Short mmCIF file of C-alpha atoms in Angstrom, two decimals:
data_model
loop_
_atom_site.label_atom_id
_atom_site.label_comp_id
_atom_site.label_asym_id
_atom_site.label_seq_id
_atom_site.Cartn_x
_atom_site.Cartn_y
_atom_site.Cartn_z
CA PHE L 1 -0.04 -0.03 -0.13
CA SER L 2 5.83 3.25 -2.09
CA SER L 3 3.56 5.34 -0.64
CA ARG L 4 1.07 2.87 -1.30
CA THR L 5 -1.93 5.54 -0.49
CA LEU L 6 -4.72 2.94 -1.74
CA TRP L 7 -4.11 -1.15 -0.57
CA ARG L 8 -6.96 -3.76 -1.44
CA PHE L 9 -7.50 -7.27 -0.28
CA GLY L 10 -8.71 -9.79 -2.86
CA TYR L 11 -8.44 -13.40 -3.55
CA SER L 12 -8.25 -15.28 -6.96
CA ALA L 13 -9.23 -18.63 -6.66
CA ARG L 14 -7.89 -21.03 -9.24
CA LEU L 15 -10.05 -23.84 -10.52
CA LEU L 16 -7.72 -26.97 -10.11
CA LYS L 17 -8.42 -30.01 -12.20
CA THR L 18 -8.11 -33.30 -10.26
CA ASN L 19 -5.77 -35.66 -12.18
CA HIS L 20 -5.16 -39.20 -11.43
CA PHE L 21 -2.25 -41.43 -11.87
CA ARG L 22 -2.85 -44.42 -14.34
CA THR L 23 -3.48 -47.72 -12.49
CA ALA L 24 -0.79 -50.20 -13.41
CA ALA L 25 -0.10 -53.73 -12.86
CA SER L 26 1.81 -54.47 -9.81
CA ASN L 27 5.42 -53.75 -10.32
CA THR L 28 7.52 -56.26 -8.45
CA SER L 29 10.55 -54.17 -9.02
CA PHE L 30 8.99 -51.30 -6.86
CA PRO L 31 9.36 -52.52 -3.17
CA ALA L 32 6.28 -52.65 -1.21
CA VAL L 33 7.87 -50.68 1.54
CA TRP L 34 8.50 -47.77 -0.69
CA THR L 35 4.85 -47.79 -1.79
CA LEU L 36 3.82 -47.63 1.88
CA LEU L 37 6.36 -44.93 2.57
CA ALA L 38 5.22 -42.95 -0.41
CA GLN L 39 1.54 -43.35 0.64
CA HIS L 40 2.23 -42.13 4.22
CA SER L 41 5.20 -39.69 3.75
CA GLY L 42 2.69 -36.92 4.42
CA ARG L 43 2.43 -37.93 8.00
CA ILE L 44 5.88 -38.43 9.03
CA PRO L 45 7.71 -35.23 9.80
CA GLY L 46 10.97 -34.70 7.75
CA LEU L 47 10.55 -37.89 5.72
CA PHE L 48 11.21 -37.51 1.98
CA VAL L 49 11.08 -40.34 -0.71
CA VAL L 50 12.55 -40.56 -3.98
CA VAL L 51 9.88 -40.96 -6.74
CA LYS L 52 11.40 -42.25 -10.01
CA LYS L 53 9.81 -41.12 -13.25
CA ASN L 54 8.84 -44.60 -14.55
CA SER L 55 7.43 -45.80 -11.23
CA PHE L 56 3.62 -46.43 -11.18
CA PHE L 57 1.48 -46.67 -8.31
CA THR L 58 -2.18 -45.83 -7.47
CA MET L 59 -3.05 -42.45 -5.83
CA PRO L 60 -6.64 -40.97 -5.70
CA GLU L 61 -5.30 -37.51 -6.70
CA THR L 62 -2.13 -35.99 -7.77
CA VAL L 63 0.02 -34.87 -4.73
CA GLU L 64 0.78 -31.35 -6.41
CA ASP L 65 -2.84 -30.36 -7.00
CA LYS L 66 -3.74 -31.15 -3.28
CA ALA L 67 -0.34 -29.46 -2.04
CA HIS L 68 -1.08 -26.48 -4.08
CA VAL L 69 -4.53 -25.91 -2.56
CA GLU L 70 -2.90 -26.55 0.88
CA LEU L 71 -0.27 -24.15 0.20
CA CYS L 72 -2.65 -21.29 -0.30
CA SER L 73 -5.10 -22.42 2.49
CA PRO L 74 -4.68 -22.53 6.30
CA ARG L 75 -6.34 -25.55 8.09
CA PRO L 76 -10.14 -25.60 7.82
CA GLU L 77 -10.43 -25.41 11.60
CA VAL L 78 -9.61 -21.82 11.65
CA ARG L 79 -12.95 -20.81 10.13
CA GLY L 80 -14.96 -18.59 12.42
CA MET L 81 -11.95 -17.62 14.56
CA THR L 82 -12.38 -14.01 15.98
CA LEU L 83 -9.46 -14.01 18.43
CA LEU L 84 -6.13 -14.51 16.54
CA ASN L 85 -4.46 -17.75 17.23
CA ARG L 86 -1.36 -17.98 15.18
CA GLU L 87 -0.54 -21.62 16.36
CA ALA L 88 -3.81 -22.87 14.77
CA PHE L 89 -2.51 -22.19 11.27
CA LYS L 90 0.25 -24.72 11.34
CA ARG L 91 -0.10 -27.49 8.73
CA THR L 92 2.08 -29.92 6.94
CA VAL L 93 2.03 -30.53 3.12
CA VAL L 94 3.95 -32.69 0.77
CA VAL L 95 6.10 -30.81 -1.63
CA PRO L 96 8.64 -31.78 -4.29
CA VAL L 97 12.41 -31.31 -3.62
CA ILE L 98 15.66 -31.76 -5.54
CA LYS L 99 18.77 -32.93 -3.87
CA VAL L 100 21.67 -30.61 -4.75
CA LYS L 101 25.35 -30.22 -3.65
CA LYS L 102 25.50 -27.20 -1.54
CA GLU L 103 28.17 -25.56 -3.59
CA ILE L 104 26.04 -25.14 -6.53
CA VAL L 105 22.72 -24.21 -4.67
CA ASN L 106 22.76 -20.61 -5.71
CA THR L 107 23.42 -21.48 -9.28
CA LEU L 108 20.53 -23.76 -9.41
CA LEU L 109 18.19 -21.30 -7.64
CA LYS L 110 18.89 -18.73 -10.55
CA SER L 111 18.34 -21.36 -13.23
CA LEU L 112 15.01 -22.78 -11.72
CA LYS L 113 13.82 -19.40 -10.27
CA HIS L 114 10.48 -19.87 -11.89
CA THR L 115 10.13 -23.43 -10.57
CA VAL L 116 11.27 -22.92 -7.07
CA LEU L 117 8.53 -22.43 -4.41
CA GLN L 118 7.76 -18.85 -3.40
CA ARG L 119 5.96 -18.33 -0.16
CA PRO L 120 6.20 -15.42 2.50
CA GLY L 121 8.83 -16.12 4.99
CA LEU L 122 9.63 -19.58 3.57
CA LYS L 123 13.01 -20.92 3.06
CA ARG L 124 13.49 -22.36 -0.31
CA VAL L 125 16.56 -24.56 0.65
CA VAL L 126 16.54 -26.85 3.69
CA GLU L 127 19.28 -29.23 4.96
CA ASP L 128 19.37 -32.74 3.78
CA PRO L 129 18.93 -35.03 6.88
CA GLU L 130 20.91 -37.80 5.14
CA ASP L 131 23.88 -35.87 3.67
CA GLU L 132 25.40 -32.72 5.32
CA ASP L 133 27.22 -32.04 2.04
CA SER L 134 23.95 -31.63 0.11
CA ARG L 135 20.84 -29.29 0.47
CA LEU L 136 17.21 -29.81 -0.75
CA VAL L 137 15.63 -27.25 -2.98
CA ILE L 138 11.92 -26.90 -2.39
CA LEU L 139 9.88 -26.77 -5.83
CA ASP L 140 6.38 -25.48 -6.43
CA PRO L 141 4.14 -28.58 -6.68
CA HIS L 142 1.91 -26.82 -8.99
CA LYS L 143 4.65 -26.40 -11.53
CA ILE L 144 5.89 -30.01 -11.26
CA PRO L 145 3.21 -32.11 -12.55
CA GLU L 146 3.18 -35.58 -11.08
CA PHE L 147 6.39 -34.79 -9.55
CA SER L 148 8.11 -35.06 -13.11
CA LEU L 149 10.46 -32.41 -14.33
CA ALA L 150 9.95 -30.92 -17.70
CA GLU L 151 12.55 -31.48 -20.49
CA SER L 152 13.82 -27.87 -20.11
CA GLU L 153 14.30 -28.26 -16.21
CA GLN L 154 15.98 -31.62 -16.81
CA GLU L 155 18.39 -30.07 -19.26
CA VAL L 156 19.35 -27.34 -16.60
CA LEU L 157 19.99 -30.13 -14.07
CA LYS L 158 22.18 -32.05 -16.68
CA GLN L 159 24.31 -29.03 -17.33
CA LEU L 160 24.86 -28.59 -13.44
CA ASN L 161 25.51 -32.27 -13.14
CA VAL L 162 22.60 -32.85 -10.85
CA ARG L 163 20.50 -35.93 -10.94
CA PRO L 164 16.96 -35.18 -12.18
CA GLU L 165 15.22 -36.96 -9.42
CA VAL L 166 12.27 -35.35 -7.49
CA SER L 167 11.80 -36.30 -3.81
CA LYS L 168 8.76 -35.79 -1.63
CA TYR L 169 9.26 -33.68 1.52
CA ASN L 170 7.13 -32.85 4.48
CA LEU L 171 6.97 -29.13 4.70
CA GLU L 172 5.61 -27.34 7.74
CA LEU L 173 3.76 -24.19 7.06
CA THR L 174 3.06 -21.62 9.71
CA TYR L 175 1.07 -18.41 10.26
CA GLU L 176 4.04 -16.50 8.77
CA ASN L 177 3.97 -18.49 5.49
CA PHE L 178 0.44 -17.47 4.58
CA LYS L 179 -0.48 -14.19 2.86
CA SER L 180 -2.99 -11.84 4.69
CA GLU L 181 -5.76 -12.45 2.15
CA GLU L 182 -5.42 -16.27 2.47
CA ILE L 183 -5.68 -15.94 6.36
CA LEU L 184 -8.66 -13.84 5.97
CA ARG L 185 -10.28 -15.89 3.49
CA ALA L 186 -9.96 -18.97 5.69
CA VAL L 187 -11.27 -17.27 8.82
CA LEU L 188 -14.30 -15.26 7.44
CA PRO L 189 -17.66 -16.94 6.45
CA GLU L 190 -17.23 -18.88 3.18
CA GLY L 191 -18.23 -16.92 0.24
CA GLN L 192 -18.21 -13.57 1.87
CA ALA L 193 -15.94 -10.61 0.90
CA VAL L 194 -12.62 -10.54 2.72
CA THR L 195 -12.25 -6.76 3.06
CA SER L 196 -12.99 -3.60 1.23
CA GLY L 197 -9.38 -2.59 1.20
CA PHE L 198 -7.37 -0.09 3.45
CA SER L 199 -5.73 3.19 3.04
CA ARG L 200 -2.19 3.74 4.66
CA VAL L 201 -1.72 7.18 6.36
CA GLY L 202 1.74 7.06 7.99
CA HIS L 203 1.84 4.28 10.51
CA ILE L 204 -1.99 3.92 10.38
CA ALA L 205 -4.06 1.48 8.26
CA HIS L 206 -7.55 2.87 7.66
CA LEU L 207 -10.35 0.41 7.06
CA ASN L 208 -13.88 0.62 5.91
CA LEU L 209 -15.39 -2.72 7.06
CA ARG L 210 -18.55 -4.02 5.96
CA GLU L 211 -21.35 -5.29 8.33
CA HIS L 212 -20.49 -9.21 8.09
CA GLN L 213 -16.81 -8.34 8.68
CA LEU L 214 -17.40 -6.65 11.98
CA PRO L 215 -17.30 -9.63 14.30
CA TYR L 216 -13.81 -10.30 12.96
CA ARG L 217 -12.46 -6.76 12.97
CA HIS L 218 -9.96 -7.18 15.88
CA LEU L 219 -8.43 -10.20 14.09
CA ILE L 220 -8.35 -8.37 10.77
CA GLY L 221 -6.61 -5.48 12.34
CA GLN L 222 -3.91 -7.72 13.92
CA VAL L 223 -3.40 -9.56 10.70
CA ILE L 224 -2.86 -6.33 8.80
CA ILE L 225 -0.28 -5.21 11.33
CA ASP L 226 1.50 -8.53 11.14
CA LYS L 227 1.79 -8.56 7.38
CA ASN L 228 2.52 -4.88 6.72
CA PRO L 229 5.86 -3.67 8.09
CA GLY L 230 5.55 -0.19 9.57
CA ILE L 231 1.82 -0.35 10.32
CA THR L 232 1.48 -0.18 14.09
CA CYS L 233 -2.16 1.04 14.28
CA VAL L 234 -5.38 -0.16 12.57
CA VAL L 235 -8.66 1.81 12.62
CA ASN L 236 -12.05 1.42 11.28
CA LYS L 237 -14.26 4.24 10.13
CA THR L 238 -17.56 3.89 12.10
CA ASN L 239 -19.61 6.50 10.15
CA ILE L 240 -19.56 8.42 6.97
CA ILE L 241 -17.87 11.80 6.60
CA ASP L 242 -20.93 13.97 7.32
CA SER L 243 -19.67 16.26 10.03
CA THR L 244 -19.12 20.03 9.64
CA TYR L 245 -15.47 19.38 9.91
CA ARG L 246 -15.01 16.45 7.51
CA ASN L 247 -13.60 14.04 9.95
CA PHE L 248 -15.05 10.77 11.09
CA GLN L 249 -15.50 8.61 14.17
CA MET L 250 -13.27 5.70 14.28
CA GLU L 251 -12.46 2.71 16.43
CA VAL L 252 -8.92 1.40 17.01
CA LEU L 253 -8.85 -2.21 16.03
CA ALA L 254 -5.43 -3.34 16.81
CA GLY L 255 -2.10 -1.80 17.74
CA GLU L 256 -1.25 1.36 19.63
CA SER L 257 -3.87 4.18 19.86
CA ARG L 258 -1.45 6.80 18.48
CA LEU L 259 -3.21 8.80 15.78
CA VAL L 260 -0.86 11.55 15.30
CA THR L 261 1.08 10.58 12.32
CA LYS L 262 3.56 11.68 9.54
CA VAL L 263 2.90 11.38 5.84
CA LYS L 264 4.76 12.30 2.64
CA GLU L 265 3.12 13.18 -0.48
CA ASN L 266 4.78 14.32 -3.74
CA ASN L 267 8.10 14.95 -1.79
CA ILE L 268 6.42 17.16 0.86
CA ALA L 269 6.10 16.02 4.49
CA TYR L 270 2.95 16.53 6.59
CA GLU L 271 2.02 15.99 10.12
CA LEU L 272 -1.62 15.46 11.26
CA ASP L 273 -3.97 13.92 13.85
CA PHE L 274 -5.97 11.50 11.67
CA SER L 275 -8.82 11.49 14.14
CA LYS L 276 -9.46 15.16 13.84
CA VAL L 277 -8.55 16.30 10.29
CA TYR L 278 -9.27 14.90 6.76
CA TRP L 279 -6.56 13.20 4.76
CA ASN L 280 -6.86 10.90 1.86
CA PRO L 281 -3.77 9.36 0.31
CA ARG L 282 -5.80 8.50 -2.92
CA LEU L 283 -5.81 12.23 -3.81
CA SER L 284 -2.13 12.50 -4.21
CA THR L 285 -2.17 12.34 -8.06
CA GLU L 286 -4.99 15.16 -8.16
CA HIS L 287 -3.05 17.36 -5.85
CA GLY L 288 -0.03 17.11 -8.22
CA ARG L 289 -2.13 17.68 -11.36
CA ILE L 290 -3.46 21.07 -9.96
CA ILE L 291 -0.06 22.11 -8.91
CA GLU L 292 1.18 21.41 -12.46
CA LEU L 293 -1.26 23.99 -13.75
CA LEU L 294 0.34 26.72 -11.69
CA LYS L 295 3.11 29.05 -12.53
CA PRO L 296 5.54 30.96 -10.22
CA GLY L 297 3.70 34.19 -9.38
CA ASP L 298 0.21 32.88 -9.72
CA VAL L 299 -2.19 33.48 -6.88
CA LEU L 300 -4.09 30.49 -5.29
CA PHE L 301 -7.19 30.73 -3.21
CA ASP L 302 -7.70 27.35 -1.39
CA VAL L 303 -11.28 27.51 0.02
CA PHE L 304 -11.31 24.10 1.87
CA ALA L 305 -7.53 23.80 2.36
CA GLY L 306 -7.38 21.04 5.03
CA ILE L 307 -3.72 20.70 6.37
CA GLY L 308 -2.35 22.06 3.14
CA PRO L 309 -1.95 19.52 0.22
CA PHE L 310 -2.67 22.21 -2.47
CA ALA L 311 -1.54 25.28 -0.55
CA ILE L 312 1.96 24.14 0.62
CA PRO L 313 3.26 22.81 -2.71
CA ALA L 314 1.96 25.98 -4.40
CA ALA L 315 3.70 28.10 -2.01
CA ARG L 316 6.89 26.05 -2.66
CA LYS L 317 6.36 26.69 -6.35
CA LYS L 318 6.58 30.54 -5.58
CA CYS L 319 2.85 31.10 -5.73
CA ARG L 320 1.08 33.60 -3.41
CA VAL L 321 -1.39 31.34 -1.49
CA PHE L 322 -4.55 32.24 0.64
CA ALA L 323 -5.64 29.17 2.25
CA ASN L 324 -8.75 28.56 4.36
CA ASP L 325 -10.37 25.92 6.51
CA LEU L 326 -13.44 25.81 8.80
CA ASN L 327 -12.10 23.06 10.97
CA PRO L 328 -9.95 24.65 13.73
CA ASP L 329 -7.89 21.50 13.99
CA SER L 330 -7.25 21.68 10.23
CA TYR L 331 -6.37 25.17 10.45
CA ASN L 332 -3.79 24.45 13.25
CA TRP L 333 -2.18 21.77 11.48
CA LEU L 334 -2.18 23.82 8.26
CA LEU L 335 -0.07 26.53 10.28
CA HIS L 336 2.12 23.65 11.66
CA ASN L 337 2.87 22.23 8.31
CA CYS L 338 3.59 25.59 6.75
CA LYS L 339 6.24 26.05 9.31
CA LEU L 340 7.37 22.54 8.81
CA ASN L 341 8.01 23.27 5.15
CA LYS L 342 9.28 26.69 5.69
CA VAL L 343 6.48 28.46 3.64
CA ASP L 344 4.64 30.14 6.48
CA ASN L 345 5.71 33.65 5.12
CA LYS L 346 4.18 32.68 1.83
CA ILE L 347 0.74 31.67 2.95
CA LYS L 348 -2.01 33.72 4.41
CA ALA L 349 -4.13 31.11 6.55
CA PHE L 350 -7.75 31.68 7.52
CA ASN L 351 -10.09 29.74 9.75
CA MET L 352 -13.49 30.74 8.22
CA ASP L 353 -16.59 29.31 6.60
CA GLY L 354 -15.84 28.80 3.00
CA ARG L 355 -18.69 31.13 1.77
CA ASP L 356 -17.33 33.89 4.15
CA PHE L 357 -13.72 33.33 2.80
CA LEU L 358 -14.97 33.91 -0.57
CA LEU L 359 -17.09 36.91 0.27
CA GLY L 360 -14.34 38.32 2.35
CA PRO L 361 -10.48 37.91 1.74
CA VAL L 362 -11.05 36.36 -1.85
CA ARG L 363 -13.29 39.25 -3.04
CA GLU L 364 -10.95 41.86 -1.39
CA GLU L 365 -7.84 40.46 -3.03
CA LEU L 366 -9.52 40.08 -6.46
CA SER L 367 -11.03 43.52 -6.21
CA LYS L 368 -7.50 44.98 -5.54
CA GLU L 369 -5.48 42.79 -8.05
CA LEU L 370 -7.47 42.53 -11.13
CA PRO L 371 -7.85 46.26 -12.08
CA LEU L 372 -3.99 46.43 -11.80
CA LEU L 373 -3.48 43.69 -14.24
CA LYS L 374 -2.01 44.65 -17.62
CA GLU L 375 -2.47 42.75 -20.80
CA GLU L 376 1.28 41.50 -20.89
CA GLN L 377 1.28 40.35 -17.24
CA LYS L 378 1.06 36.64 -16.92
CA THR L 379 -0.37 36.36 -13.47
CA SER L 380 -3.28 33.86 -13.03
CA PHE L 381 -5.83 33.55 -10.37
CA HIS L 382 -6.91 29.92 -9.31
CA ILE L 383 -9.64 29.04 -6.80
CA VAL L 384 -9.71 25.49 -5.59
CA MET L 385 -12.76 24.20 -3.97
CA ASN L 386 -12.20 20.66 -2.71
CA LEU L 387 -15.24 19.73 -0.67
CA PRO L 388 -16.94 17.32 -3.03
CA ALA L 389 -20.05 16.87 -1.02
CA LEU L 390 -21.02 20.63 -1.00
CA ALA L 391 -18.54 22.56 -3.06
CA ILE L 392 -20.90 23.15 -6.13
CA GLU L 393 -23.40 24.70 -3.90
CA PHE L 394 -20.95 27.39 -3.15
CA LEU L 395 -20.56 28.54 -6.61
CA ASP L 396 -23.42 30.94 -6.51
CA VAL L 397 -21.09 33.19 -4.46
CA PHE L 398 -19.45 34.16 -7.82
CA ARG L 399 -22.56 35.81 -8.92
CA HIS L 400 -21.74 39.54 -9.02
CA LEU L 401 -18.83 38.90 -6.43
CA LEU L 402 -17.14 42.12 -7.90
CA VAL L 403 -18.22 45.53 -8.97
CA GLY L 404 -17.22 47.28 -12.23
CA GLU L 405 -15.93 46.13 -15.53
CA PRO L 406 -13.07 43.49 -16.16
CA ARG L 407 -9.99 45.03 -17.24
CA SER L 408 -8.91 42.00 -19.15
CA THR L 409 -10.94 38.75 -19.62
CA ALA L 410 -7.63 36.92 -19.61
CA GLY L 411 -7.34 37.75 -15.88
CA LEU L 412 -10.54 36.28 -14.63
CA PRO L 413 -10.04 33.57 -12.04
CA MET L 414 -9.90 29.97 -12.98
CA VAL L 415 -12.12 27.88 -10.59
CA HIS L 416 -11.42 23.95 -9.95
CA CYS L 417 -14.44 22.67 -8.19
CA TYR L 418 -14.98 19.22 -6.89
CA GLY L 419 -18.12 17.01 -6.77
CA PHE L 420 -19.54 13.61 -6.37
CA SER L 421 -21.83 12.20 -8.91
CA LYS L 422 -23.92 8.87 -9.22
CA HIS L 423 -25.35 9.95 -12.57
CA ASP L 424 -24.96 7.81 -15.70
CA ASP L 425 -23.09 10.70 -17.16
CA PRO L 426 -21.20 12.25 -14.30
CA ALA L 427 -19.45 14.88 -16.47
CA LYS L 428 -22.75 16.20 -17.69
CA ASP L 429 -24.30 15.92 -14.23
CA ILE L 430 -21.59 18.05 -12.65
CA GLN L 431 -21.53 20.69 -15.48
CA GLU L 432 -25.45 21.03 -15.22
CA ARG L 433 -25.24 21.53 -11.27
CA ALA L 434 -22.45 23.99 -11.91
CA GLU L 435 -24.47 26.01 -14.34
CA ALA L 436 -27.45 26.06 -12.04
CA SER L 437 -25.41 27.63 -9.32
CA LEU L 438 -23.84 30.06 -11.57
CA GLY L 439 -26.84 31.00 -13.42
CA THR L 440 -25.19 30.58 -16.71
CA SER L 441 -24.22 28.18 -19.44
CA LEU L 442 -20.69 26.69 -19.44
CA ASP L 443 -20.84 24.94 -22.79
CA GLY L 444 -17.48 25.24 -24.38
CA ARG L 445 -16.23 27.04 -21.36
CA CYS L 446 -15.33 24.27 -19.00
CA SER L 447 -13.57 20.99 -18.79
CA THR L 448 -14.26 18.13 -16.51
CA TYR L 449 -11.86 15.61 -14.88
CA LEU L 450 -12.54 12.26 -13.55
CA VAL L 451 -10.60 12.06 -10.14
CA ARG L 452 -11.51 8.55 -8.84
CA ASN L 453 -14.19 6.14 -8.26
CA VAL L 454 -15.30 6.58 -4.75
CA ALA L 455 -17.83 3.59 -4.55
CA PRO L 456 -19.73 1.58 -6.97
CA ASN L 457 -21.62 3.92 -9.23
CA LYS L 458 -20.15 7.00 -7.33
CA GLU L 459 -17.51 9.04 -8.94
CA MET L 460 -15.43 12.08 -7.85
CA LEU L 461 -14.89 14.75 -10.51
CA CYS L 462 -13.29 18.29 -10.89
CA ILE L 463 -14.97 20.77 -13.17
CA SER L 464 -12.47 23.68 -14.23
CA PHE L 465 -13.80 26.83 -15.71
CA GLN L 466 -12.87 30.60 -16.01
CA VAL L 467 -15.63 32.65 -14.15
CA PRO L 468 -17.57 34.29 -16.88
CA ALA L 469 -17.32 38.11 -16.75
CA ASP L 470 -21.13 38.63 -16.92
CA VAL L 471 -21.28 36.35 -13.69
CA LEU L 472 -18.53 37.68 -11.70
CA TYR L 473 -18.98 41.42 -12.38
CA LYS L 474 -21.99 43.68 -11.36
CA ARG L 475 -21.93 46.64 -13.60
CA PRO L 476 -22.69 49.96 -11.41
CA CYS L 477 -25.20 52.51 -12.66
CA PRO L 478 -23.52 55.51 -14.36
CA ASP L 479 -22.81 58.46 -11.96
CA GLU L 480 -24.19 60.95 -14.52
CA ALA L 481 -27.58 59.23 -14.53
CA LYS L 482 -30.59 61.34 -13.92
CA PRO L 483 -32.60 60.65 -10.77
CA ALA L 484 -35.34 58.88 -12.70
CA ALA L 485 -32.59 56.49 -14.24
CA LYS L 486 -31.03 56.07 -10.81
CA ARG L 487 -34.50 54.91 -9.48
CA LEU L 488 -34.90 52.59 -12.50
CA CYS L 489 -31.41 51.08 -11.90
CA THR L 490 -32.13 50.64 -8.18
CA SER L 491 -35.37 49.01 -9.08
CA ILE L 492 -33.72 46.67 -11.55
CA GLU L 493 -30.94 45.82 -8.90
CA PHE L 494 -33.60 44.97 -6.36
CA SER L 495 -35.37 42.75 -8.90
CA GLU L 496 -32.18 40.84 -9.58
CA GLU L 497 -31.45 40.47 -5.84
CA LYS L 498 -34.97 38.80 -5.42
CA LEU L 499 -34.30 36.53 -8.39
CA GLU L 500 -30.91 35.45 -6.95
#
């Protein structure tokens, strides 16, 4: 989960065919004792038996098919476990091995790297109990049909002067040798989804468990800690983000209850209290995309700034930044991260409602800056509104936000507004909702970008557009107007306000 912001648990089950050895007439050259040992080798720890290519005996199913299933599945007895018992996952399986002189083991491993068994925490080479000068190389039973080597593998062994004989070996698997999804698949009710995935935020793994997974939540949390180095705390979201401050209630499932953490995104470090502020590692690419649009000297207004994932990289790019967040904790962590990244003198931070921020500092700065722009100046103004659940409803603020006439349409601010959509045509849906808030058509004047899939049939999008001059500016009545004309103008203004 690299900064792996987004991790998912899944399990791809393979349909394994059950093959059968051919039944042959009794072969007196194959001693009865070896037949007995071959049949019972899976029950005697450490026993391995040579199986010659031309020997025939009756078995109900191929060993490699059975072993392959067992290699991926803990014991059936763990089904329904809610308190993790690592010892219960031990099991013994029969696997193929090749006997090799210890001095050529490394060469053989390189030559047969696709045939050697690969399991987490498993040694691929073990000592030979009968010969201290030799080693046993463990092979993947699924890749050695009927314990017989393919011609290409036999040729490799021939070149290394190794006898192409495959032996059976009793291999003990433990909890450490199973993957997390294999463990959870074995424990949770059969046929149920394992997990819906988790996000990594520093040392914290953040889950969104489903109803049927909740009885196993503490076990799931401990497995995630065991199988993911660096994760020391696992939390589960217990409600949707519907609070004023965009944080959510959570339960610590396993590990330490330390929720202040450090993250790194696009080579910038941030610190935060995950229980009190909003942070989503899946938005890293989107943060970078918007920052790429900015040039040194541009002005960025970040209406819902959080802890600064747009504001801080923009300031480091030598933009002038005005950043706001209503959540007092987000505001304090924004100030902290500005100092941490040494951009506190380049960012003006505010702790206001987003609408008040637009009507106050944003309007004030645009009123001051836009009339001074000259045609040759390259300064651009960008307004980022990353509150997908509500941001589109704030767009009506731009109606007659400024008074006067635009000096240059090139200097009109560019808005990047985020929203969720469950519509069949989400881009059309977002545009129509934005147009309804602005009171004007954006046909040919906007672009929509699919940010990510949030849930089945729910998309997060960004609509970008330059605020039209007829929306942004309220044209004043001429000073030289006659009293009657002034009254008419006032009447028109009053009517417009009622319509708005």
